[in-house]
Amino acid sequence: MSAATDHTPDAGHGDEHGHGSKKSYLVGFALSAVLTFIPFWLVMARPIGSPGLVALLIILFAVAQILVHTICFLHVNTSGEGGWTLLAYVFTGVLLFITIAGSIWIMYHLNTNMMPGMMTGEVSTTP
């Protein structure tokens, strides 16, 4: 039987270098479930009174979940092709940081520099 007509799972794949094991998938699933449950619990049970702190914790759990998915499911690492993929992730993260930080900075300064009375709904009586 030739390699083209061979229907075994490993046909045409060569080595299984980029694929994960059952253990890595199960660990990734368990971590993803925990990293989803904790922010859900923080919002529903409200054990922390400060909404800002809760939002910060949710963002941190989201970043942790992105890392878990990247490592356990996408198998991004620092070796070979994974290194280039990791570099692309870092570049994307830098762009996201610049975009989000710049947007918050602009919105803050727009809010700070608003003219008095613009947000209260007062209508000017001067022509």
XYZ file of C-alpha atoms in Angstrom:
127
model
C 0.000 0.000 0.000
C 1.454 3.402 -0.925
C 1.668 6.409 1.392
C -0.973 8.256 -0.656
C -3.614 5.584 -0.051
C -2.632 4.755 3.513
C -5.448 5.779 5.857
C -3.625 5.481 9.153
C -3.780 8.520 11.474
C -0.062 9.239 11.023
C -0.073 9.086 7.239
C 1.676 12.029 5.656
C 2.345 13.813 8.932
C 5.920 12.710 9.542
C 6.516 13.535 13.191
C 4.045 14.610 15.840
C 6.231 17.496 17.069
C 3.569 20.244 17.056
C 0.713 18.224 18.508
C -0.153 18.093 22.177
C -0.786 15.153 24.434
C -3.981 14.224 26.209
C -2.402 15.454 29.424
C -1.719 18.940 28.024
C -5.288 19.188 26.718
C -6.774 18.039 30.041
C -4.570 20.435 32.022
C -5.549 23.238 29.630
C -9.238 22.396 29.983
C -9.055 22.288 33.787
C -7.174 25.590 33.977
C -9.604 27.189 31.517
C -12.575 26.037 33.567
C -11.060 27.400 36.799
C -10.037 30.674 35.130
C -13.616 31.067 33.888
C -15.322 30.082 37.145
C -13.393 32.473 39.410
C -14.313 35.710 37.548
C -17.915 34.458 37.257
C -17.968 33.907 41.022
C -16.399 37.351 41.627
C -19.209 39.017 39.684
C -22.112 36.916 40.966
C -21.184 36.574 44.669
C -19.622 40.056 45.003
C -17.101 39.116 47.720
C -15.088 42.265 46.907
C -16.804 45.621 47.329
C -14.677 47.630 44.908
C -15.876 47.381 41.277
C -12.494 48.653 40.055
C -10.637 45.868 41.833
C -13.073 43.276 40.488
C -12.557 44.609 36.955
C -8.774 44.457 37.390
C -8.974 40.862 38.639
C -11.201 39.873 35.706
C -8.676 41.386 33.279
C -5.836 39.495 34.976
C -7.774 36.226 34.775
C -8.485 36.929 31.087
C -4.777 37.426 30.382
C -3.989 34.213 32.271
C -6.585 32.372 30.206
C -5.078 33.696 26.973
C -1.707 32.323 28.100
C -3.222 28.944 29.006
C -4.927 28.653 25.611
C -1.771 29.722 23.797
C 0.414 27.175 25.570
C -1.928 24.212 26.085
C -4.077 24.330 22.941
C -2.083 26.277 20.349
C 1.282 24.847 21.512
C 3.146 28.116 21.080
C 6.636 27.873 22.503
C 10.065 29.373 21.901
C 11.434 26.618 19.663
C 11.367 26.474 15.851
C 8.185 27.731 14.232
C 6.684 28.295 17.672
C 9.260 31.029 18.236
C 7.980 32.989 15.237
C 4.419 32.499 16.423
C 5.437 33.699 19.878
C 7.024 36.766 18.293
C 3.763 37.454 16.445
C 1.849 37.169 19.747
C 4.230 39.598 21.449
C 3.883 42.059 18.565
C 0.082 41.772 18.738
C 0.191 42.351 22.496
C 2.314 45.484 22.073
C -0.083 46.842 19.444
C -3.075 46.104 21.681
C -1.404 47.795 24.633
C -0.587 50.908 22.597
C -4.120 51.066 21.182
C -5.892 50.567 24.511
C -3.569 52.842 26.521
C -3.759 55.552 23.851
C -7.549 55.349 23.698
C -7.874 55.618 27.479
C -5.418 58.529 27.513
C -7.344 60.385 24.795
C -10.722 59.759 26.461
C -9.367 60.936 29.824
C -8.031 64.164 28.343
C -11.205 64.773 26.346
C -13.239 64.368 29.529
C -10.875 66.610 31.514
C -10.869 69.376 28.920
C -14.625 69.527 28.361
C -16.187 72.937 28.745
C -18.148 73.451 31.973
C -21.828 72.696 31.587
C -21.497 70.487 28.519
C -22.236 67.280 30.415
C -25.083 68.600 32.579
C -27.432 69.267 29.686
C -27.545 73.023 30.227
C -28.459 74.981 27.137
C -26.677 78.230 26.519
C -28.945 81.293 26.395
C -26.432 83.438 24.518
C -27.017 83.775 20.786
